[in-house]
Amino acid sequence: GQNIDQPTEMTATEGAIVQINCTYQTSGFNGLFWYQQHAGEAPTFLSYNVLDGLEEKGRFSSFLSRSKGYSYLLLKELQMKDSASYLCAVRGADKLIFGTGTRLQVFP
Amino acid sequence: DGGITQSPKYLFRKEGQNVTLSCEQNLNHDAMYWYRQDPGQGLRLIYYSQIVNDFQKGDIAEGYSVSREKKESFPLTVASAQKNPTAFYLCASSYFRTGGVTDTQYFGPGTRLTVL
């Protein structure tokens, strides 16, 4: 079967660092994507990993370990506008398989 | 401006009616996708198309139909027989099998369908 697990909700304080984990079991692997989705809006692309290691892009970083079926998204210097859902998605042969998303609330 | 457009943003339908959701892209992407999103659930794939005049069923295709007569357009019809069609519908597009991050899917703004 195919399964992607993420925590349902997380909270953090403005200025802090938060790590959102994603574990996956899929029949194929051709990369892992992280998307951000504000309430009522479309998901927007944040990052892509296909090789093991850390990809850094400004305040956001994403890590992948293929042998462990594990990824995380690291958000630094949190801002109020980072309150959103974060979706982990694994690309199989032709399709993306999405997790249920992690809703992050940032408090002042 | 390149992008993906979906219309309308909000759609209300009476039970027993078919309804068609529009999706257009001018990104010159080969592939297009339709997803459904329900509260507390991940995106679920309804249909996808990798080239013009060809499309494949996703995980929840029952009660839906699509066409791909033009590269830019991928309309979704929600049949009256579809059980519980009230949801947020998202269209996406991407290049196809060019490899790596260039196959990233980009999403339109979505259509929120409510069946009354």
Short mmCIF file of C-alpha atoms in Angstrom, two decimals:
data_model
loop_
_atom_site.label_atom_id
_atom_site.label_comp_id
_atom_site.label_asym_id
_atom_site.label_seq_id
_atom_site.Cartn_x
_atom_site.Cartn_y
_atom_site.Cartn_z
CA GLY A 1 0.00 0.00 0.00
CA GLN A 2 0.87 3.65 -0.13
CA ASN A 3 0.87 5.81 2.95
CA ILE A 4 2.12 9.25 3.93
CA ASP A 5 2.00 10.36 7.55
CA GLN A 6 2.25 13.87 8.93
CA PRO A 7 1.19 15.34 12.29
CA THR A 8 -2.26 16.87 12.07
CA GLU A 9 -1.54 20.11 13.91
CA MET A 10 1.40 22.01 15.36
CA THR A 11 1.76 25.32 17.15
CA ALA A 12 4.76 27.60 17.48
CA THR A 13 5.71 31.11 18.52
CA GLU A 14 6.69 33.94 16.23
CA GLY A 15 10.47 34.01 15.74
CA ALA A 16 10.92 30.36 16.69
CA ILE A 17 11.95 27.33 14.63
CA VAL A 18 9.55 24.47 13.82
CA GLN A 19 10.15 21.09 12.18
CA ILE A 20 7.31 19.30 10.38
CA ASN A 21 7.94 15.61 9.82
CA CYS A 22 6.70 13.36 7.03
CA THR A 23 7.11 9.61 6.77
CA TYR A 24 6.14 7.68 3.69
CA GLN A 25 5.70 4.18 2.35
CA THR A 26 5.10 4.16 -1.39
CA SER A 27 5.50 1.64 -4.19
CA GLY A 28 7.74 4.00 -6.14
CA PHE A 29 9.78 7.09 -5.37
CA ASN A 30 10.69 9.87 -7.78
CA GLY A 31 10.99 12.78 -5.43
CA LEU A 32 9.27 14.43 -2.48
CA PHE A 33 7.56 17.80 -2.54
CA TRP A 34 6.48 20.21 0.17
CA TYR A 35 3.63 22.63 -0.49
CA GLN A 36 2.19 25.45 1.62
CA GLN A 37 -1.56 26.01 1.62
CA HIS A 38 -3.29 28.94 3.30
CA ALA A 39 -6.92 28.37 4.25
CA GLY A 40 -9.22 28.47 1.21
CA GLU A 41 -6.36 28.92 -1.22
CA ALA A 42 -4.37 26.75 -3.60
CA PRO A 43 -1.21 24.92 -2.52
CA THR A 44 2.00 26.68 -3.50
CA PHE A 45 5.28 24.88 -4.14
CA LEU A 46 7.94 25.18 -1.44
CA SER A 47 10.62 22.57 -2.03
CA TYR A 48 11.66 19.39 -3.80
CA ASN A 49 14.03 16.62 -2.69
CA VAL A 50 15.05 13.57 -4.68
CA LEU A 51 18.49 12.85 -3.17
CA ASP A 52 19.32 12.40 0.50
CA GLY A 53 20.27 15.52 2.37
CA LEU A 54 19.21 19.04 3.13
CA GLU A 55 17.93 21.62 0.64
CA GLU A 56 17.92 25.18 1.94
CA LYS A 57 15.84 27.99 0.51
CA GLY A 58 15.79 31.12 2.61
CA ARG A 59 13.93 30.56 5.89
CA PHE A 60 12.73 27.15 4.71
CA SER A 61 14.78 23.94 4.48
CA SER A 62 13.75 20.42 3.56
CA PHE A 63 15.52 17.18 4.40
CA LEU A 64 15.19 13.72 2.89
CA SER A 65 16.34 10.24 3.93
CA ARG A 66 15.23 7.72 1.32
CA SER A 67 16.43 4.71 3.30
CA LYS A 68 14.24 5.75 6.24
CA GLY A 69 11.28 6.96 4.16
CA TYR A 70 11.49 10.24 6.03
CA SER A 71 11.48 13.94 5.31
CA TYR A 72 11.10 17.11 7.30
CA LEU A 73 10.40 20.74 6.55
CA LEU A 74 12.22 23.22 8.77
CA LEU A 75 10.86 26.73 9.13
CA LYS A 76 13.10 29.31 10.79
CA GLU A 77 12.35 32.78 12.14
CA LEU A 78 8.65 32.06 12.09
CA GLN A 79 6.30 34.83 11.02
CA MET A 80 2.56 35.13 11.51
CA LYS A 81 2.07 34.67 7.77
CA ASP A 82 3.57 31.17 8.07
CA SER A 83 0.31 30.02 9.69
CA ALA A 84 -0.92 27.58 7.05
CA SER A 85 -1.15 23.90 6.21
CA TYR A 86 1.98 22.18 4.95
CA LEU A 87 1.49 19.27 2.56
CA CYS A 88 4.02 16.51 1.98
CA ALA A 89 3.68 14.73 -1.39
CA VAL A 90 5.62 11.83 -2.90
CA ARG A 91 5.85 11.34 -6.64
CA GLY A 92 5.43 7.78 -7.81
CA ALA A 93 5.64 6.77 -11.48
CA ASP A 94 3.16 9.33 -12.84
CA LYS A 95 1.25 10.68 -9.86
CA LEU A 96 1.70 12.63 -6.68
CA ILE A 97 0.48 11.06 -3.46
CA PHE A 98 -0.38 13.64 -0.81
CA GLY A 99 -0.37 13.39 2.94
CA THR A 100 -3.27 14.91 4.86
CA GLY A 101 -1.22 18.00 5.70
CA THR A 102 0.00 19.61 8.91
CA ARG A 103 -1.82 22.70 10.10
CA LEU A 104 0.66 25.11 11.67
CA GLN A 105 -0.52 27.94 13.90
CA VAL A 106 1.98 30.67 14.75
CA PHE A 107 1.25 32.75 17.84
CA PRO A 108 2.68 36.17 18.73
CA ASP B 1 0.89 36.61 -16.97
CA GLY B 2 1.37 32.86 -17.08
CA GLY B 3 -0.74 30.74 -14.80
CA ILE B 4 -3.66 28.45 -14.18
CA THR B 5 -7.20 29.76 -13.96
CA GLN B 6 -10.26 28.03 -12.60
CA SER B 7 -13.78 29.29 -12.81
CA PRO B 8 -16.00 29.92 -11.06
CA LYS B 9 -14.47 30.36 -7.62
CA TYR B 10 -17.75 29.40 -5.89
CA LEU B 11 -20.41 27.19 -7.44
CA PHE B 12 -23.76 26.16 -6.05
CA ARG B 13 -25.66 23.26 -7.56
CA LYS B 14 -28.97 21.66 -6.88
CA GLU B 15 -29.13 17.92 -6.47
CA GLY B 16 -29.82 16.19 -9.78
CA GLN B 17 -27.78 18.60 -11.89
CA ASN B 18 -24.52 18.01 -13.70
CA VAL B 19 -21.95 20.78 -13.40
CA THR B 20 -18.72 21.51 -15.28
CA LEU B 21 -15.68 23.13 -13.69
CA SER B 22 -13.30 25.01 -15.92
CA CYS B 23 -9.48 24.81 -15.84
CA GLU B 24 -7.21 26.67 -18.26
CA GLN B 25 -3.42 27.04 -18.27
CA ASN B 26 -1.04 29.08 -20.41
CA LEU B 27 2.17 27.61 -19.01
CA ASN B 28 2.62 25.27 -21.99
CA HIS B 29 2.44 22.35 -19.58
CA ASP B 30 1.84 18.89 -20.99
CA ALA B 31 0.06 17.34 -18.03
CA MET B 32 -3.04 18.47 -16.15
CA TYR B 33 -4.69 17.09 -13.03
CA TRP B 34 -7.90 17.37 -11.02
CA TYR B 35 -7.90 16.92 -7.26
CA ARG B 36 -10.60 17.00 -4.64
CA GLN B 37 -9.93 18.31 -1.13
CA ASP B 38 -12.21 17.69 1.84
CA PRO B 39 -11.70 19.06 5.36
CA GLY B 40 -9.09 17.08 7.26
CA GLN B 41 -8.13 15.04 4.22
CA GLY B 42 -5.30 15.23 1.76
CA LEU B 43 -5.68 15.98 -1.90
CA ARG B 44 -7.20 13.05 -3.75
CA LEU B 45 -6.61 12.59 -7.47
CA ILE B 46 -9.74 12.41 -9.65
CA TYR B 47 -8.36 12.37 -13.20
CA TYR B 48 -5.15 13.31 -14.94
CA SER B 49 -4.02 13.82 -18.52
CA GLN B 50 -0.48 13.62 -19.78
CA ILE B 51 -1.15 14.56 -23.40
CA VAL B 52 -4.00 15.94 -25.49
CA ASN B 53 -6.85 13.52 -26.21
CA ASP B 54 -5.72 11.12 -23.49
CA PHE B 55 -6.55 10.91 -19.79
CA GLN B 56 -6.45 8.40 -16.95
CA LYS B 57 -8.60 7.76 -13.90
CA GLY B 58 -7.17 8.70 -10.55
CA ASP B 59 -8.11 7.29 -7.19
CA ILE B 60 -11.69 8.63 -7.00
CA ALA B 61 -12.91 8.93 -10.61
CA GLU B 62 -16.42 7.52 -10.08
CA GLY B 63 -19.06 10.14 -10.76
CA TYR B 64 -16.68 12.43 -12.64
CA SER B 65 -15.69 12.85 -16.29
CA VAL B 66 -13.10 14.94 -18.15
CA SER B 67 -11.98 15.85 -21.64
CA ARG B 68 -8.66 17.08 -23.03
CA GLU B 69 -9.30 18.43 -26.51
CA LYS B 70 -6.76 21.24 -26.16
CA LYS B 71 -3.43 21.39 -24.37
CA GLU B 72 -4.56 24.45 -22.44
CA SER B 73 -7.89 23.16 -21.17
CA PHE B 74 -9.02 20.30 -18.93
CA PRO B 75 -12.67 20.71 -17.82
CA LEU B 76 -14.15 18.47 -15.13
CA THR B 77 -17.82 17.45 -15.12
CA VAL B 78 -19.36 16.40 -11.84
CA ALA B 79 -22.30 14.12 -12.59
CA SER B 80 -25.58 14.40 -10.74
CA ALA B 81 -25.09 10.84 -9.55
CA GLN B 82 -21.82 11.68 -7.76
CA LYS B 83 -22.27 11.00 -4.07
CA ASN B 84 -21.38 13.86 -1.77
CA PRO B 85 -19.83 16.21 -4.37
CA THR B 86 -19.54 19.17 -2.01
CA ALA B 87 -15.80 19.87 -1.81
CA PHE B 88 -12.94 22.14 -2.86
CA TYR B 89 -11.74 21.21 -6.37
CA LEU B 90 -8.19 21.99 -7.44
CA CYS B 91 -6.72 21.84 -10.91
CA ALA B 92 -2.96 21.54 -11.44
CA SER B 93 -0.56 21.33 -14.35
CA SER B 94 3.06 20.35 -14.91
CA TYR B 95 5.61 19.41 -17.51
CA PHE B 96 5.73 15.68 -17.98
CA ARG B 97 8.75 13.44 -17.45
CA THR B 98 11.31 16.09 -18.12
CA GLY B 99 12.82 14.96 -14.83
CA GLY B 100 13.43 16.36 -11.41
CA VAL B 101 11.95 19.54 -10.11
CA THR B 102 10.77 20.62 -13.56
CA ASP B 103 7.84 18.22 -13.18
CA THR B 104 6.52 20.24 -10.24
CA GLN B 105 2.76 20.60 -10.24
CA TYR B 106 1.36 24.12 -10.01
CA PHE B 107 -2.17 24.69 -8.80
CA GLY B 108 -5.02 26.93 -9.84
CA PRO B 109 -7.01 28.93 -7.25
CA GLY B 110 -9.67 26.23 -6.87
CA THR B 111 -13.46 26.02 -7.16
CA ARG B 112 -15.57 25.46 -4.07
CA LEU B 113 -18.62 23.42 -5.08
CA THR B 114 -21.63 23.24 -2.80
CA VAL B 115 -24.59 20.97 -3.53
CA LEU B 116 -27.81 22.28 -2.05
#
